PDB file of C-alpha atoms in Angstrom:
ATOM      1  CA  MET A   1      56.674  13.987  46.799  1.00 75.00           C
ATOM      2  CA  ARG A   2      59.741  14.407  44.501  1.00 84.00           C
ATOM      3  CA  GLU A   3      57.635  16.228  42.124  1.00 86.00           C
ATOM      4  CA  ARG A   4      56.774  18.730  45.084  1.00 85.00           C
ATOM      5  CA  GLN A   5      60.139  19.185  45.994  1.00 83.00           C
ATOM      6  CA  PHE A   6      61.201  19.601  42.561  1.00 84.00           C
ATOM      7  CA  THR A   7      58.333  22.488  41.989  1.00 88.00           C
ATOM      8  CA  ARG A   8      59.481  24.066  44.705  1.00 84.00           C
ATOM      9  CA  HIS A   9      63.011  24.226  44.118  1.00 85.00           C
ATOM     10  CA  ARG A  10      62.245  25.372  40.616  1.00 91.00           C
ATOM     11  CA  ARG A  11      60.115  28.289  42.105  1.00 89.00           C
ATOM     12  CA  ARG A  12      62.834  28.924  44.583  1.00 89.00           C
ATOM     13  CA  THR A  13      65.307  29.057  41.998  1.00 92.00           C
ATOM     14  CA  ARG A  14      63.338  31.605  39.576  1.00 94.00           C
ATOM     15  CA  GLU A  15      62.456  33.943  42.551  1.00 93.00           C
ATOM     16  CA  PHE A  16      66.289  34.048  43.370  1.00 94.00           C
ATOM     17  CA  GLU A  17      67.354  34.515  39.699  1.00 95.00           C
ATOM     18  CA  ALA A  18      64.319  37.583  39.181  1.00 96.00           C
ATOM     19  CA  PHE A  19      66.099  39.097  42.432  1.00 96.00           C
ATOM     20  CA  VAL A  20      70.032  38.841  41.148  1.00 96.00           C
ATOM     21  CA  ALA A  21      68.381  40.152  37.864  1.00 97.00           C
ATOM     22  CA  GLY A  22      66.972  43.133  39.719  1.00 96.00           C
ATOM     23  CA  ALA A  23      69.368  43.751  42.750  1.00 96.00           C
ATOM     24  CA  GLY A  24      72.415  42.333  40.830  1.00 96.00           C
ATOM     25  CA  GLY A  25      73.429  45.418  39.300  1.00 96.00           C
ATOM     26  CA  ARG A  26      73.389  47.900  42.612  1.00 97.00           C
ATOM     27  CA  LEU A  27      74.740  45.269  44.846  1.00 97.00           C
ATOM     28  CA  LEU A  28      77.968  44.488  42.293  1.00 97.00           C
ATOM     29  CA  HIS A  29      78.289  48.656  42.196  1.00 96.00           C
ATOM     30  CA  ALA A  30      78.480  48.498  45.965  1.00 96.00           C
ATOM     31  CA  ALA A  31      81.072  45.515  46.261  1.00 96.00           C
ATOM     32  CA  THR A  32      83.201  47.457  43.592  1.00 94.00           C
ATOM     33  CA  LEU A  33      83.024  50.494  45.903  1.00 94.00           C
ATOM     34  CA  LEU A  34      84.281  48.557  48.837  1.00 94.00           C
ATOM     35  CA  THR A  35      87.343  46.746  47.157  1.00 91.00           C
ATOM     36  CA  ALA A  36      88.292  50.019  45.528  1.00 90.00           C
ATOM     37  CA  GLU A  37      88.825  48.395  42.280  1.00 90.00           C
ATOM     38  CA  PRO A  38      87.778  50.241  38.608  1.00 90.00           C
ATOM     39  CA  PRO A  39      84.404  49.150  37.341  1.00 89.00           C
ATOM     40  CA  ASP A  40      85.627  47.694  34.386  1.00 90.00           C
ATOM     41  CA  ALA A  41      88.045  45.930  36.318  1.00 89.00           C
ATOM     42  CA  ASN A  42      86.606  44.391  39.328  1.00 92.00           C
ATOM     43  CA  PRO A  43      87.539  40.816  39.916  1.00 92.00           C
ATOM     44  CA  ARG A  44      87.633  40.851  43.778  1.00 91.00           C
ATOM     45  CA  ALA A  45      84.489  42.889  43.857  1.00 94.00           C
ATOM     46  CA  ARG A  46      82.921  40.010  41.636  1.00 95.00           C
ATOM     47  CA  HIS A  47      83.986  37.155  44.275  1.00 95.00           C
ATOM     48  CA  LEU A  48      82.719  39.144  46.997  1.00 95.00           C
ATOM     49  CA  LEU A  49      79.209  39.341  45.718  1.00 97.00           C
ATOM     50  CA  THR A  50      78.972  35.907  44.097  1.00 97.00           C
ATOM     51  CA  ALA A  51      80.197  34.614  47.920  1.00 96.00           C
ATOM     52  CA  ALA A  52      77.309  36.967  49.468  1.00 97.00           C
ATOM     53  CA  LEU A  53      74.515  35.847  46.811  1.00 97.00           C
ATOM     54  CA  ALA A  54      75.381  32.521  47.567  1.00 96.00           C
ATOM     55  CA  GLU A  55      74.529  32.517  51.059  1.00 96.00           C
ATOM     56  CA  THR A  56      71.548  34.379  50.509  1.00 96.00           C
ATOM     57  CA  TYR A  57      70.378  31.629  47.891  1.00 95.00           C
ATOM     58  CA  ALA A  58      71.342  28.903  50.537  1.00 93.00           C
ATOM     59  CA  ARG A  59      68.980  30.986  53.291  1.00 93.00           C
ATOM     60  CA  TRP A  60      66.318  31.944  50.386  1.00 91.00           C
ATOM     61  CA  HIS A  61      64.035  29.857  51.546  1.00 86.00           C
ATOM     62  CA  ARG A  62      64.305  30.968  55.532  1.00 88.00           C
ATOM     63  CA  LEU A  63      63.928  34.621  54.594  1.00 87.00           C
ATOM     64  CA  ARG A  64      60.186  34.508  55.301  1.00 82.00           C
ATOM     65  CA  GLY A  65      59.280  38.170  54.517  1.00 84.00           C
ATOM     66  CA  GLU A  66      63.015  39.326  55.383  1.00 90.00           C
ATOM     67  CA  ASP A  67      64.322  41.567  52.671  1.00 93.00           C
ATOM     68  CA  PRO A  68      66.699  39.585  50.466  1.00 95.00           C
ATOM     69  CA  TYR A  69      68.235  42.859  49.119  1.00 96.00           C
ATOM     70  CA  ASP A  70      69.093  43.887  52.996  1.00 95.00           C
ATOM     71  CA  ARG A  71      70.431  40.175  53.658  1.00 95.00           C
ATOM     72  CA  THR A  72      72.677  40.177  50.665  1.00 97.00           C
ATOM     73  CA  ARG A  73      74.172  43.558  51.620  1.00 96.00           C
ATOM     74  CA  GLN A  74      74.557  42.652  55.276  1.00 95.00           C
ATOM     75  CA  GLU A  75      76.317  39.304  53.802  1.00 96.00           C
ATOM     76  CA  LEU A  76      78.554  41.613  51.602  1.00 96.00           C
ATOM     77  CA  ALA A  77      79.324  44.056  54.389  1.00 95.00           C
ATOM     78  CA  ALA A  78      80.267  41.017  56.534  1.00 94.00           C
ATOM     79  CA  ARG A  79      82.423  39.250  54.151  1.00 94.00           C
ATOM     80  CA  PHE A  80      84.582  42.600  53.277  1.00 94.00           C
ATOM     81  CA  ALA A  81      85.052  43.221  56.944  1.00 91.00           C
ATOM     82  CA  ARG A  82      86.017  39.991  57.476  1.00 90.00           C
ATOM     83  CA  THR A  83      88.700  39.934  54.589  1.00 84.00           C
ATOM     84  CA  ALA A  84      89.362  43.663  54.465  1.00 76.00           C
ATOM     85  CA  TRP A  85      92.963  42.924  54.747  1.00 62.00           C
ATOM     86  CA  ARG A  86      93.060  41.767  51.426  1.00 57.00           C
ATOM     87  CA  HIS A  87      91.212  44.928  49.702  1.00 50.00           C
ATOM     88  CA  HIS A  88      93.929  47.369  51.557  1.00 52.00           C
ATOM     89  CA  ARG A  89      96.904  47.940  49.244  1.00 51.00           C
ATOM     90  CA  PRO A  90      98.923  50.414  50.853  1.00 49.00           C
ATOM     91  CA  ALA A  91     101.149  52.053  49.034  1.00 49.00           C
ATOM     92  CA  VAL A  92     104.581  51.363  48.968  1.00 44.00           C
ATOM     93  CA  PRO A  93     107.307  54.155  49.536  1.00 50.00           C
ATOM     94  CA  GLY A  94     108.914  55.068  46.206  1.00 50.00           C
ATOM     95  CA  ILE A  95     106.736  52.661  44.202  1.00 42.00           C
ATOM     96  CA  PRO A  96     103.665  54.551  42.747  1.00 47.00           C
ATOM     97  CA  ARG A  97     100.650  52.417  42.333  1.00 48.00           C
ATOM     98  CA  PRO A  98      99.204  52.648  38.472  1.00 43.00           C
ATOM     99  CA  PRO A  99      95.913  54.835  38.647  1.00 49.00           C
ATOM    100  CA  ALA A 100      94.429  52.118  36.639  1.00 45.00           C
ATOM    101  CA  ASP A 101      94.430  49.980  39.497  1.00 54.00           C
ATOM    102  CA  GLU A 102      92.578  52.207  41.614  1.00 72.00           C
ATOM    103  CA  GLY A 103      88.916  52.759  41.999  1.00 77.00           C
ATOM    104  CA  ILE A 104      87.122  55.933  42.778  1.00 83.00           C
ATOM    105  CA  LEU A 105      87.478  55.262  46.806  1.00 88.00           C
ATOM    106  CA  ALA A 106      91.174  53.586  46.717  1.00 86.00           C
ATOM    107  CA  ARG A 107      92.596  56.430  49.050  1.00 86.00           C
ATOM    108  CA  LEU A 108      90.006  55.468  52.172  1.00 90.00           C
ATOM    109  CA  THR A 109      90.990  52.564  54.192  1.00 90.00           C
ATOM    110  CA  PRO A 110      88.697  49.495  54.148  1.00 92.00           C
ATOM    111  CA  GLN A 111      86.772  50.557  57.443  1.00 93.00           C
ATOM    112  CA  GLU A 112      86.309  54.023  55.833  1.00 94.00           C
ATOM    113  CA  ARG A 113      85.155  52.473  52.522  1.00 94.00           C
ATOM    114  CA  LEU A 114      82.521  50.166  54.173  1.00 95.00           C
ATOM    115  CA  ILE A 115      80.863  52.745  56.462  1.00 96.00           C
ATOM    116  CA  LEU A 116      81.048  55.456  53.419  1.00 96.00           C
ATOM    117  CA  VAL A 117      79.204  52.549  50.925  1.00 96.00           C
ATOM    118  CA  LEU A 118      76.790  51.621  53.922  1.00 97.00           C
ATOM    119  CA  ARG A 119      75.797  55.268  54.528  1.00 97.00           C
ATOM    120  CA  LEU A 120      75.988  57.132  51.611  1.00 95.00           C
ATOM    121  CA  HIS A 121      75.519  54.827  48.951  1.00 95.00           C
ATOM    122  CA  GLU A 122      73.180  52.356  50.104  1.00 96.00           C
ATOM    123  CA  GLY A 123      71.611  54.812  52.596  1.00 96.00           C
ATOM    124  CA  VAL A 124      71.535  52.667  55.761  1.00 96.00           C
ATOM    125  CA  ALA A 125      70.866  54.524  58.842  1.00 96.00           C
ATOM    126  CA  GLU A 126      73.862  55.456  61.238  1.00 96.00           C
ATOM    127  CA  GLU A 127      72.494  52.888  64.056  1.00 96.00           C
ATOM    128  CA  GLN A 128      72.006  50.246  61.278  1.00 96.00           C
ATOM    129  CA  THR A 129      75.677  50.785  60.098  1.00 96.00           C
ATOM    130  CA  ALA A 130      76.953  50.766  63.876  1.00 96.00           C
ATOM    131  CA  ALA A 131      75.158  47.535  64.516  1.00 95.00           C
ATOM    132  CA  LEU A 132      76.512  45.810  61.157  1.00 93.00           C
ATOM    133  CA  VAL A 133      80.174  46.896  61.929  1.00 92.00           C
ATOM    134  CA  GLY A 134      80.404  46.298  65.577  1.00 92.00           C
ATOM    135  CA  LEU A 135      80.947  49.930  66.452  1.00 94.00           C
ATOM    136  CA  PRO A 136      79.557  52.555  68.476  1.00 97.00           C
ATOM    137  CA  VAL A 137      77.064  55.176  66.688  1.00 97.00           C
ATOM    138  CA  ASP A 138      79.655  57.978  67.648  1.00 97.00           C
ATOM    139  CA  ARG A 139      82.624  56.330  66.378  1.00 97.00           C
ATOM    140  CA  VAL A 140      80.164  55.390  62.716  1.00 97.00           C
ATOM    141  CA  ARG A 141      79.720  59.080  62.185  1.00 97.00           C
ATOM    142  CA  ALA A 142      83.368  60.163  62.950  1.00 97.00           C
ATOM    143  CA  ILE A 143      84.571  57.687  60.846  1.00 96.00           C
ATOM    144  CA  CYS A 144      82.102  58.501  58.069  1.00 97.00           C
ATOM    145  CA  THR A 145      82.855  62.288  58.523  1.00 96.00           C
ATOM    146  CA  ARG A 146      86.879  61.805  58.177  1.00 95.00           C
ATOM    147  CA  ALA A 147      85.859  59.557  55.069  1.00 94.00           C
ATOM    148  CA  ILE A 148      83.985  62.142  53.466  1.00 94.00           C
ATOM    149  CA  THR A 149      86.684  64.834  54.365  1.00 93.00           C
ATOM    150  CA  ALA A 150      89.200  62.856  52.748  1.00 90.00           C
ATOM    151  CA  MET A 151      87.176  62.153  49.427  1.00 90.00           C
ATOM    152  CA  ARG A 152      86.883  66.236  49.350  1.00 89.00           C
ATOM    153  CA  SER A 153      90.112  66.876  50.281  1.00 84.00           C
ATOM    154  CA  THR A 154      91.860  64.863  47.501  1.00 64.00           C
ATOM    155  CA  ALA A 155      89.147  65.276  44.914  1.00 55.00           C
ATOM    156  CA  ALA A 156      90.504  66.336  41.382  1.00 54.00           C
ATOM    157  CA  PRO A 157      89.784  69.592  40.010  1.00 52.00           C
ATOM    158  CA  ALA A 158      86.928  70.296  37.927  1.00 50.00           C
ATOM    159  CA  PRO A 159      87.574  70.056  34.155  1.00 51.00           C
ATOM    160  CA  GLY A 160      88.545  73.620  32.834  1.00 52.00           C
ATOM    161  CA  ALA A 161      89.746  74.677  36.247  1.00 50.00           C
ATOM    162  CA  ALA A 162      92.854  76.657  36.617  1.00 51.00           C
ATOM    163  CA  PRO A 163      95.302  74.901  38.232  1.00 49.00           C
TER     164      PRO A 163
END
């Protein structure tokens, strides 16, 4: 009996390790975009991803045909949404934030980042995104449009472009 449990546990661990090896990089990139940290200095994103992966591992034996990537992405989004206030570093008037402390989506609110990452980076449908974040589809569409507009309006000029 013990040997059978050990074998199952070992197989489960190997399957999970293979999943993390294949999907970990993309999930870390999504977490880094959510936390608005630079890719080379992303401790909050790593913590967020570690917690989401731990939850996925705890439920690994109950997935029964469910996509583990989708499950982990849902957990990552839910954890980010619950802790979004920690990932919103509003600028203090008169004190500029150092550019090295900002990721590419730092100018967006946490809700805009979450919706933009789910919709554009992860390719999640509007209906699924709405269900995941608990908002109506029309609201998700409006927030996504606003976030795209904000990113386009504050984009840096192309190299070599005249000022």
